[in-house]
Amino acid sequence: MSGTLNKVMLIGHLGDEVKMHYFEGGGCIGRFPIATNETYTNKQTGERVTNTDWHNVVVRNKAAEICEKYLSKGDKVYVEGRLKNRQWQGEDGNTRYSTEIQVQDFTFLTTKKESMANNQQNGGGNSQAAAQSSQKPAQASQPSHSVSEPEDDLPF
Amino acid sequence: MSGTLNKVMLIGHLGDEVKMHYFEGGGCIGRFPIATNETYTNKQTGERVTNTDWHNVVVRNKAAEICEKYLSKGDKVYVEGRLKNRQWQGEDGNTRYSTEIQVQDFTFLTTKKESMANNQQNGGGNSQAAAQSSQKPAQASQPSHSVSEPEDDLPF
Amino acid sequence: MSGTLNKVMLIGHLGDEVKMHYFEGGGCIGRFPIATNETYTNKQTGERVTNTDWHNVVVRNKAAEICEKYLSKGDKVYVEGRLKNRQWQGEDGNTRYSTEIQVQDFTFLTTKKESMANNQQNGGGNSQAAAQSSQKPAQASQPSHSVSEPEDDLPF
Amino acid sequence: MSGTLNKVMLIGHLGDEVKMHYFEGGGCIGRFPIATNETYTNKQTGERVTNTDWHNVVVRNKAAEICEKYLSKGDKVYVEGRLKNRQWQGEDGNTRYSTEIQVQDFTFLTTKKESMANNQQNGGGNSQAAAQSSQKPAQASQPSHSVSEPEDDLPF
DNA sequence: TTTT
DNA sequence: TTTT
């Protein structure tokens, strides 16, 4: 079924640190914002204008741990994933909506943290490197397998 | 400046007709929702689950007119563009947020309307065909040029 | 390591049937050509010109079998993968070069064969459906895992 | 017409300097190789293997000049474009084939040359910045317009 | 021929 | 909230 495509590709800078959430079953999730810029020349005034867009990025499990380990605020990263609309009840009882990028693949373009970090984190679909620092390299080569798990058991 | 990338690529079906808005300066905008599906097998229950994501697509000017002319509810389309977060004041005074895909390129994958429609609509960056039915083919080949205009003069 | 990206995305029609090759170890590979079109208006003459580009697509294992089962000449397909340059010795002793797209993900946009076919075939990185007709649905959801295998043991 | 998609996206390092060719009509073209890496763990031996793929990148006109000005060997760049197969007669009379990436968009991820360089070079489809150093900013914002010109008058 |  |  399906015959559809839902793909987002971003290159941008982290606006904040990776925030981790750990679940009882052992899974985890990391969240961080990425900024992309758009610059153009206003035709009326001739001045250059820069707009920033902020994107809510969500990474899971092994991939989340690698992001937390190597990425920090200000780092540049390539991120690939799916657009996902999420809604939840705000504290005031109103329904809130947000759009997230659920990461399937990423690669570090700069990192301020430890040096051997720049691993391509793959969506399982190609044979690129995962964290060499991993204890389980064989498994680490499909880290985002867990990204694709059913979400029905995750409390968020 | 910049060194960033903000790209979305969708293949999905229109959930509604293209809604046009015309501006005083002569510009226009078309909006329509696209559905993409995600299907997976719930590991606990073994049953197949399908989720639908809805995406707010925005097209401008010449490209909007072509979409309105050839696309209708249910049609399948490929759409490429930028993720853009927009906020506005709701009627209740609260700030509302939404995420849109601002189209830079598209191609029809099925259309129920007139037949010679399936044109690749390009972001100006490649030499693909625009609507052959256009009266101004030379211009029509860069229809989304107008998509990239400064937005500061547009009342939305 | 890495920090690189190698991605190709095509929507086009099959120029021929899927040709399968089976290996001793149990693996297999499918090959087929995809045509994409580029159309533009010649500025000198004002006439519309269409060029066709042919792409050599390679799919592996489970994914290859699904393609063979559901795709045939003329079908439209979305294909995503990596660009790979391959060289081999021609029968005349000269070195031959070709560029292939090694598929990581695909989705059928039309199929002439059996109807329940249109499955999104995923690179293992997202939770989309694989062939529902599969005997091993749990495994079938990472069909292109095998696409990412080391190639050093494959005689082609 | 069409309804097809032909898109390549690469992040990699330049293996050589940008080689320019100037044509009589005033147009020009720049060529350079980009390397992407693929790393995986050989399941048999457990060792990590890295393969490098080389891609022939072609940029035109204004965009080519910006690449030549700011990019040099070893720089990292994001490049987006079309796959194009080209054939020509070799000096030995044999037909040669090569596959090129015809650039529609790019952004510098590192540059060794002058500092204010990192401009997003756009395919005309979005409103990002072009070279601020340009004398003609308004025009420079669609530099790759020229990339999409008919090629029938270009001697290569 | 690049990079880590 | 990032970056140039």
XYZ file of C-alpha atoms (C1' of nucleotides) in Angstrom:
632
model
C 0.000 0.000 0.000
C 0.945 3.546 0.239
C 2.652 4.751 -2.894
C 3.393 7.918 -1.020
C 6.552 9.741 -0.022
C 7.172 11.851 3.061
C 10.691 13.154 3.177
C 12.421 16.109 4.773
C 16.073 17.014 4.393
C 17.638 19.752 6.448
C 21.079 21.238 6.876
C 21.177 23.651 9.784
C 22.491 24.522 13.197
C 21.281 23.268 16.534
C 19.587 25.995 18.490
C 19.878 24.085 21.740
C 21.301 20.951 23.297
C 19.811 17.526 22.608
C 17.147 16.851 25.251
C 16.796 13.187 26.083
C 13.768 11.320 27.386
C 14.053 7.750 28.568
C 11.177 5.293 28.592
C 10.515 2.379 30.833
C 10.867 -0.225 28.156
C 14.416 0.894 27.531
C 13.770 3.103 24.552
C 14.668 6.743 24.416
C 14.111 9.816 22.368
C 16.164 12.927 21.752
C 14.795 16.291 20.696
C 16.525 19.371 19.401
C 15.722 22.403 17.283
C 17.459 23.090 13.986
C 17.589 26.488 12.332
C 17.624 26.989 8.597
C 18.006 30.358 6.944
C 16.443 31.872 3.907
C 17.938 35.020 2.466
C 16.617 37.159 -0.309
C 16.716 40.693 -1.571
C 13.617 42.738 -0.985
C 12.783 44.041 -4.421
C 11.152 47.180 -3.112
C 13.902 48.353 -0.817
C 16.853 46.477 -2.265
C 17.924 45.367 1.196
C 18.878 41.850 2.078
C 16.535 40.024 4.397
C 17.241 36.850 6.322
C 14.519 34.687 7.782
C 15.140 31.819 10.119
C 12.966 28.743 10.272
C 13.014 26.491 13.290
C 12.424 22.784 12.979
C 11.638 20.343 15.754
C 13.805 17.309 15.267
C 13.139 13.995 16.974
C 15.601 11.089 17.081
C 15.107 7.711 18.673
C 17.018 5.114 20.615
C 20.573 4.408 19.503
C 20.539 7.312 17.094
C 19.341 9.610 19.862
C 22.195 8.552 22.073
C 24.732 9.234 19.369
C 23.259 12.675 18.765
C 23.334 13.472 22.437
C 26.912 12.325 22.703
C 28.299 14.269 19.782
C 26.030 17.180 19.020
C 25.718 20.381 20.947
C 24.214 23.819 20.498
C 25.530 25.542 17.430
C 26.696 22.432 15.603
C 25.812 22.003 11.978
C 24.074 18.794 10.977
C 22.361 17.143 8.037
C 19.112 15.481 8.998
C 16.730 13.381 6.928
C 13.376 12.078 8.011
C 9.624 12.270 7.905
C 7.226 15.110 8.598
C 4.901 14.212 11.412
C 2.090 16.219 12.892
C 1.550 15.679 16.546
C -1.166 16.991 18.819
C -1.495 16.917 22.561
C -3.437 18.512 25.366
C -1.853 21.656 26.735
C -1.968 22.425 30.447
C -4.806 24.858 29.777
C -6.854 22.090 28.253
C -6.485 23.337 24.719
C -5.273 21.098 21.958
C -1.810 21.975 20.769
C -0.303 21.041 17.433
C 3.245 20.771 16.351
C 5.116 19.463 13.373
C 8.179 17.363 13.921
C 10.871 15.840 11.785
C 11.274 12.219 12.778
C 14.843 11.441 11.882
C 15.732 8.434 9.749
C 19.229 9.419 8.801
C 21.771 12.074 9.708
C 25.352 13.080 9.349
C 27.393 15.524 11.384
C 28.795 18.465 9.459
C 30.580 20.018 12.410
C 30.778 18.989 15.996
C 32.265 20.815 18.910
C 32.483 17.658 20.966
C 34.888 14.743 20.710
C 36.626 14.321 17.449
C 36.006 10.844 16.093
C 32.381 11.658 16.042
C 31.371 12.387 12.504
C 29.483 9.267 11.694
C 26.786 8.893 9.198
C 23.818 7.624 11.060
C 21.729 5.608 8.754
C 18.172 4.694 8.378
C 19.194 1.115 7.978
C 18.971 1.425 4.272
C 22.590 1.953 3.475
C 25.811 0.605 4.726
C 27.347 3.714 6.143
C 29.150 3.875 9.426
C 27.516 4.244 12.765
C 29.324 5.197 15.903
C 32.662 3.506 15.928
C 32.745 4.023 19.608
C 29.813 1.676 19.913
C 30.231 -1.526 21.844
C 28.103 -3.329 19.342
C 29.233 -2.238 15.917
C 27.286 -4.884 14.078
C 24.104 -3.730 15.596
C 25.055 -0.118 15.527
C 24.943 -0.202 11.779
C 21.156 -0.177 11.911
C 20.679 2.263 14.746
C 17.671 3.935 13.274
C 15.910 0.647 12.925
C 14.523 1.562 16.261
C 13.485 4.903 14.882
C 10.956 3.073 12.814
C 9.293 1.218 15.619
C 5.580 1.439 16.200
C 4.857 4.385 18.397
C 1.759 3.174 20.058
C 3.609 2.202 23.177
C 5.398 5.464 23.637
C 3.915 7.927 26.119
C 4.417 11.147 24.142
C 25.608 33.283 3.984
C 23.349 30.483 4.890
C 24.954 27.141 4.166
C 21.661 25.598 5.136
C 19.136 23.380 3.414
C 15.390 23.259 3.892
C 13.771 20.738 1.621
C 10.581 18.721 1.692
C 9.518 16.152 -0.879
C 6.090 14.606 -0.834
C 4.153 12.180 -2.948
C 0.545 12.009 -1.881
C -3.080 12.630 -2.683
C -4.993 15.879 -2.475
C -7.472 15.841 0.350
C -9.411 18.740 -1.077
C -9.629 21.101 -4.026
C -7.038 23.826 -4.573
C -8.252 26.970 -2.815
C -7.128 30.153 -4.526
C -6.579 33.593 -3.023
C -5.955 36.576 -5.226
C -4.085 39.665 -4.123
C -4.420 43.217 -5.239
C -1.011 43.427 -6.798
C -1.954 40.635 -9.165
C -0.301 37.792 -7.299
C -2.137 34.766 -6.093
C -1.720 31.767 -3.899
C -3.178 28.280 -3.920
C -3.548 26.028 -0.923
C -4.354 22.366 -0.676
C -3.779 19.478 1.715
C -1.783 16.406 0.776
C -2.027 13.089 2.564
C 0.866 10.703 2.959
C 0.592 7.281 4.515
C 2.849 5.356 6.789
C 2.217 1.695 7.283
C 3.905 -0.656 9.683
C 3.283 -3.849 11.543
C 2.634 -3.480 15.230
C 5.119 -5.847 16.783
C 2.937 -6.576 19.775
C -0.235 -7.460 17.965
C 1.130 -8.322 14.559
C -1.554 -6.230 12.883
C -0.912 -3.740 10.139
C -1.405 -0.116 11.064
C -1.741 2.782 8.672
C -1.272 6.382 9.739
C -2.068 9.323 7.549
C -0.193 12.591 7.742
C -1.688 15.743 6.349
C 0.487 18.461 4.896
C -0.489 22.033 4.134
C 0.792 22.863 0.700
C 1.095 26.408 -0.597
C 1.755 27.330 -4.225
C 2.134 30.782 -5.690
C 1.239 32.732 -8.774
C 1.601 30.965 -12.108
C 2.266 27.646 -10.417
C -0.854 28.078 -8.296
C -2.944 28.679 -11.376
C -1.620 25.545 -13.025
C -2.373 23.516 -9.924
C -5.873 24.895 -9.731
C -6.444 24.134 -13.375
C -5.273 20.548 -13.361
C -5.444 19.195 -9.849
C -8.487 18.149 -7.953
C -9.352 16.237 -4.841
C -7.915 12.747 -4.886
C -5.212 13.379 -7.453
C -1.723 12.157 -6.760
C 1.078 14.664 -6.970
C 4.780 15.058 -6.281
C 5.580 18.268 -4.479
C 8.931 19.750 -3.504
C 9.492 22.833 -1.418
C 10.466 24.416 1.850
C 9.150 23.941 5.351
C 7.792 27.179 6.697
C 6.320 27.869 10.088
C 3.647 30.481 10.114
C 1.817 32.049 13.004
C -1.228 34.257 13.094
C -3.860 35.556 15.444
C -6.899 33.339 15.722
C -10.354 34.838 16.058
C -10.223 34.110 19.769
C -7.119 36.227 20.116
C -4.814 33.280 20.607
C -1.732 32.802 18.521
C -2.021 29.906 16.115
C 0.841 28.070 14.510
C 0.992 26.008 11.418
C 3.630 24.445 9.256
C 3.363 24.770 5.529
C 5.182 23.405 2.544
C 5.956 26.281 0.211
C 6.158 24.653 -3.173
C 9.144 25.195 -5.430
C 8.586 22.333 -7.807
C 5.917 19.771 -8.554
C 4.819 17.184 -11.027
C 1.424 15.606 -11.531
C 1.281 11.853 -11.071
C -2.388 11.515 -11.873
C -4.988 14.056 -12.757
C -8.670 13.656 -13.186
C -8.960 16.874 -15.132
C -7.931 17.581 -18.695
C -5.556 15.143 -20.168
C -2.491 16.920 -21.467
C -1.943 18.210 -18.014
C 0.876 16.191 -16.602
C 3.547 18.779 -16.689
C 6.515 19.061 -14.496
C 6.247 22.374 -12.834
C 9.686 23.548 -12.016
C 11.305 25.775 -9.538
C 13.011 27.609 -12.315
C 16.146 25.654 -11.729
C 15.734 23.061 -14.363
C 14.571 23.017 -17.870
C 11.526 20.843 -17.546
C 8.239 21.578 -19.174
C 5.519 23.714 -17.741
C 1.935 23.603 -18.915
C 1.914 23.281 -22.638
C -1.482 24.775 -22.634
C 0.047 27.980 -21.360
C -0.260 31.034 -23.494
C 3.209 32.118 -22.504
C 5.400 29.049 -22.689
C 8.630 30.956 -22.353
C 7.525 32.437 -19.087
C 5.685 29.391 -17.969
C 8.930 27.524 -17.816
C 9.875 29.454 -14.696
C 6.514 29.640 -13.013
C 7.829 29.262 -9.536
C 10.117 32.193 -9.984
C 7.274 34.017 -8.411
C 7.218 31.483 -5.624
C 10.505 32.869 -4.473
C 9.429 36.478 -4.201
C 9.806 38.428 -1.001
C 6.739 37.879 1.058
C 6.656 41.136 2.901
C 4.042 42.584 0.600
C 1.651 39.689 0.820
C -1.245 40.031 3.241
C -1.241 36.526 4.701
C 33.703 9.322 9.634
C 31.942 10.158 6.487
C 29.838 13.279 6.898
C 28.855 12.790 3.300
C 25.590 12.271 1.468
C 24.956 10.304 -1.708
C 21.315 10.345 -2.661
C 19.369 9.921 -5.861
C 15.617 10.211 -6.246
C 13.884 9.313 -9.456
C 10.336 9.149 -10.709
C 10.165 7.515 -14.094
C 9.003 4.635 -16.225
C 10.592 1.243 -16.617
C 12.121 0.822 -20.031
C 12.252 -2.931 -19.689
C 11.331 -5.828 -17.426
C 13.169 -6.449 -14.164
C 16.081 -8.806 -14.891
C 16.951 -11.047 -11.979
C 20.260 -12.643 -11.089
C 20.493 -15.225 -8.352
C 23.633 -15.940 -6.370
C 24.780 -19.090 -4.749
C 24.565 -17.795 -1.231
C 20.873 -17.192 -1.704
C 21.031 -13.505 -2.483
C 19.708 -11.962 -5.636
C 19.718 -8.780 -7.573
C 17.277 -7.149 -9.950
C 18.152 -4.641 -12.642
C 15.966 -2.414 -14.717
C 16.245 0.866 -16.600
C 14.202 3.926 -15.683
C 13.556 6.824 -18.046
C 13.174 10.397 -16.891
C 12.287 13.244 -19.188
C 13.450 16.799 -19.375
C 11.515 19.232 -21.475
C 12.395 22.792 -22.314
C 11.804 25.396 -24.929
C 14.672 26.074 -27.256
C 15.125 29.807 -27.056
C 16.427 30.118 -30.556
C 13.718 28.235 -32.339
C 10.924 28.436 -29.819
C 10.207 24.749 -30.207
C 9.746 22.354 -27.345
C 12.445 19.753 -26.900
C 12.247 16.601 -24.820
C 15.289 14.678 -23.713
C 15.144 11.309 -22.086
C 17.690 10.147 -19.549
C 18.116 6.475 -18.816
C 19.151 5.303 -15.391
C 20.434 1.866 -14.431
C 18.609 0.785 -11.325
C 19.793 -2.056 -9.104
C 17.727 -3.650 -6.351
C 18.732 -6.446 -4.026
C 17.276 -9.497 -2.363
C 13.760 -9.188 -0.963
C 13.287 -5.811 -2.570
C 14.396 -7.206 -5.911
C 11.852 -9.983 -5.671
C 9.067 -7.551 -4.929
C 10.054 -5.410 -7.881
C 10.155 -8.400 -10.171
C 6.769 -9.521 -8.950
C 4.937 -6.242 -9.357
C 6.796 -4.086 -11.836
C 6.859 -4.448 -15.555
C 7.907 -2.438 -18.564
C 6.157 0.894 -18.709
C 5.249 1.106 -15.044
C 5.924 4.302 -13.186
C 7.959 4.073 -10.013
C 9.637 6.243 -7.409
C 13.124 5.058 -6.579
C 15.585 6.326 -3.998
C 19.145 5.201 -3.555
C 22.842 5.825 -3.958
C 24.912 6.658 -7.000
C 27.524 4.012 -7.585
C 30.152 3.869 -10.243
C 31.038 0.407 -11.353
C 33.722 -0.770 -13.736
C 34.323 -4.127 -15.272
C 36.218 -5.784 -18.073
C 34.355 -5.913 -21.341
C 34.611 -8.914 -23.618
C 37.064 -6.991 -25.773
C 39.350 -6.540 -22.819
C 38.583 -2.858 -22.387
C 37.486 -1.441 -19.096
C 33.870 -0.402 -19.102
C 32.271 2.049 -16.730
C 28.710 2.517 -15.722
C 26.814 4.432 -13.123
C 24.081 2.680 -11.228
C 21.438 3.665 -8.749
C 21.547 1.220 -5.868
C 18.042 1.276 -4.509
C 17.375 1.846 -0.826
C 13.725 2.707 -1.033
C 10.972 2.694 -3.608
C 7.270 3.024 -4.088
C 5.103 1.961 -6.992
C 3.195 4.745 -8.703
C 1.464 2.516 -11.220
C 1.644 -1.171 -11.793
C 0.144 -3.215 -14.527
C 0.459 -6.410 -12.537
C -1.569 -7.651 -9.602
C -3.500 -5.058 -7.753
C -2.583 -5.147 -4.090
C 0.908 -4.388 -5.095
C 1.537 -0.784 -4.346
C 3.706 -1.133 -1.317
C 6.226 1.280 -0.149
C 9.425 -0.625 -0.009
C 11.617 0.874 2.607
C 15.236 1.117 3.315
C 14.605 -0.253 6.747
C 14.652 3.199 8.182
C 10.975 3.865 8.319
C 7.955 1.940 9.241
C 6.215 1.802 5.917
C 4.623 -1.282 4.530
C 6.431 -3.949 2.642
C 4.742 -6.562 0.537
C 1.673 -7.728 2.335
C 1.880 -10.864 0.358
C 5.107 -11.677 2.123
C 5.296 -14.811 4.180
C 7.497 -13.078 6.693
C 6.006 -9.674 7.317
C 8.238 -8.905 10.267
C 11.287 -9.402 8.189
C 9.789 -7.963 5.094
C 9.680 -4.587 6.741
C 13.436 -4.304 6.349
C 13.783 -5.752 2.899
C 16.495 -3.416 1.806
C 18.585 -4.258 4.800
C 20.092 -6.686 2.440
C 20.596 -3.912 -0.037
C 23.177 -2.528 2.320
C 25.229 -5.666 2.638
C 28.919 -5.661 1.883
C 29.358 -6.326 -1.762
C 32.695 -7.988 -1.645
C 31.157 -11.403 -1.902
C 28.992 -10.672 -4.870
C 30.282 -11.698 -8.267
C 29.157 -8.676 -10.296
C 4.607 16.702 -19.964
C 6.897 14.601 -17.970
C 5.607 13.626 -14.580
C 9.116 12.457 -13.850
C 11.744 13.379 -11.300
C 15.501 13.337 -11.709
C 17.242 14.538 -8.596
C 20.646 14.003 -7.046
C 21.812 15.388 -3.716
C 25.390 15.082 -2.600
C 27.463 16.210 0.344
C 31.137 15.582 -0.248
C 34.594 16.974 -0.736
C 36.120 18.386 -3.874
C 38.812 16.116 -5.204
C 40.239 18.836 -7.399
C 39.937 22.495 -8.296
C 37.011 23.822 -10.316
C 37.970 23.702 -13.996
C 36.354 26.424 -16.046
C 35.506 26.443 -19.731
C 34.369 29.610 -21.428
C 32.247 29.667 -24.535
C 32.067 32.210 -27.295
C 28.557 33.310 -26.571
C 29.624 34.381 -23.104
C 28.477 31.319 -21.234
C 30.745 29.188 -19.151
C 30.862 25.902 -17.358
C 32.728 24.650 -14.316
C 33.577 21.046 -13.591
C 34.834 19.394 -10.460
C 34.788 15.963 -8.836
C 33.100 15.314 -5.519
C 33.889 12.340 -3.299
C 31.323 10.656 -1.105
C 32.132 7.856 1.287
C 30.296 4.752 2.249
C 31.413 2.863 5.310
C 30.221 -0.482 6.547
C 31.371 -3.413 8.589
C 32.222 -6.494 6.616
C 30.175 -9.183 8.261
C 32.634 -11.930 7.469
C 35.752 -10.299 8.782
C 34.272 -7.751 11.128
C 36.528 -5.056 9.749
C 35.374 -1.632 8.735
C 35.501 -0.875 5.041
C 35.291 2.524 3.403
C 34.456 2.982 -0.249
C 34.720 6.246 -2.058
C 32.476 7.236 -4.931
C 33.482 9.961 -7.313
C 30.896 12.168 -8.951
C 31.391 14.470 -11.923
C 29.760 17.757 -11.101
C 28.936 20.371 -13.722
C 27.917 23.946 -12.957
C 27.007 26.645 -15.407
C 27.437 30.366 -15.918
C 27.038 32.593 -12.863
C 26.915 29.596 -10.566
C 30.101 28.238 -12.099
C 31.878 31.515 -11.477
C 30.828 31.538 -7.850
C 32.046 27.970 -7.404
C 35.364 28.779 -9.008
C 35.748 31.831 -6.816
C 35.016 30.186 -3.497
C 35.607 26.469 -3.785
C 38.888 24.671 -3.872
C 40.201 21.160 -3.534
C 39.202 19.582 -0.257
C 36.254 21.856 0.460
C 32.996 20.322 1.539
C 29.904 21.236 -0.427
C 26.235 20.344 -0.790
C 25.190 19.962 -4.385
C 21.767 19.310 -5.879
C 21.012 18.639 -9.488
C 20.092 16.252 -12.251
C 21.699 13.048 -13.420
C 22.752 13.327 -17.017
C 24.368 10.745 -19.203
C 26.714 12.128 -21.772
C 28.535 10.387 -24.567
C 31.264 11.596 -26.842
C 33.856 10.315 -29.262
C 37.167 9.507 -27.656
C 40.419 10.243 -29.433
C 40.638 6.579 -30.343
C 37.324 6.772 -32.117
C 35.458 4.822 -29.490
C 32.334 6.139 -27.903
C 32.811 7.134 -24.298
C 30.096 7.495 -21.707
C 29.993 9.403 -18.509
C 27.401 10.379 -15.981
C 27.355 13.907 -14.678
C 25.494 15.823 -12.045
C 24.212 19.027 -13.584
C 23.954 21.384 -10.663
C 20.756 23.283 -9.951
C 21.478 24.321 -6.392
C 24.367 24.237 -3.964
C 25.576 25.512 -0.668
C 29.099 25.686 0.704
C 29.721 23.728 3.874
C 33.349 24.757 4.231
C 35.535 26.902 2.095
C 39.195 27.532 2.351
C 38.942 30.675 0.274
C 37.594 34.101 1.170
C 35.311 34.263 4.101
C 32.027 35.876 3.081
C 31.603 33.111 0.633
C 29.105 30.681 2.010
C 26.155 31.523 -0.107
C 23.327 29.289 -0.993
C 23.263 29.133 -4.707
C 19.764 28.532 -5.778
C 18.022 26.912 -8.612
C 15.795 29.895 -8.925
C 13.124 28.170 -6.986
C 13.731 29.657 -3.618
C 14.595 33.005 -2.293
C 17.951 32.250 -0.780
C 20.954 34.450 -1.102
C 23.390 34.368 -3.929
C 26.836 35.890 -3.783
C 26.659 39.095 -1.866
C 29.798 40.154 -3.546
C 27.910 40.191 -6.807
C 27.530 43.474 -8.623
C 24.044 42.472 -9.672
C 22.316 41.018 -6.658
C 18.891 41.060 -8.227
C 20.062 38.902 -11.047
C 22.402 36.873 -8.935
C 19.457 35.484 -7.054
C 18.618 33.288 -10.026
C 22.078 32.290 -11.093
C 21.138 28.829 -12.039
C 18.505 30.060 -14.356
C 21.283 29.830 -16.837
C 21.923 26.291 -15.729
C 18.632 25.390 -17.263
C 19.310 26.798 -20.667
C 18.943 24.680 -23.752
C 22.166 22.904 -24.347
C 21.976 22.562 -28.053
C 24.237 25.512 -28.599
C 26.961 24.402 -26.258
C 29.954 22.649 -27.784
C 30.415 19.892 -25.195
C 41.454 12.917 -6.623
C 38.586 14.337 -1.233
C 37.630 13.798 3.817
C 37.703 11.548 8.872
C 17.227 29.313 20.016
C 21.528 28.570 15.607
C 24.827 30.287 12.016
C 27.369 33.849 8.588
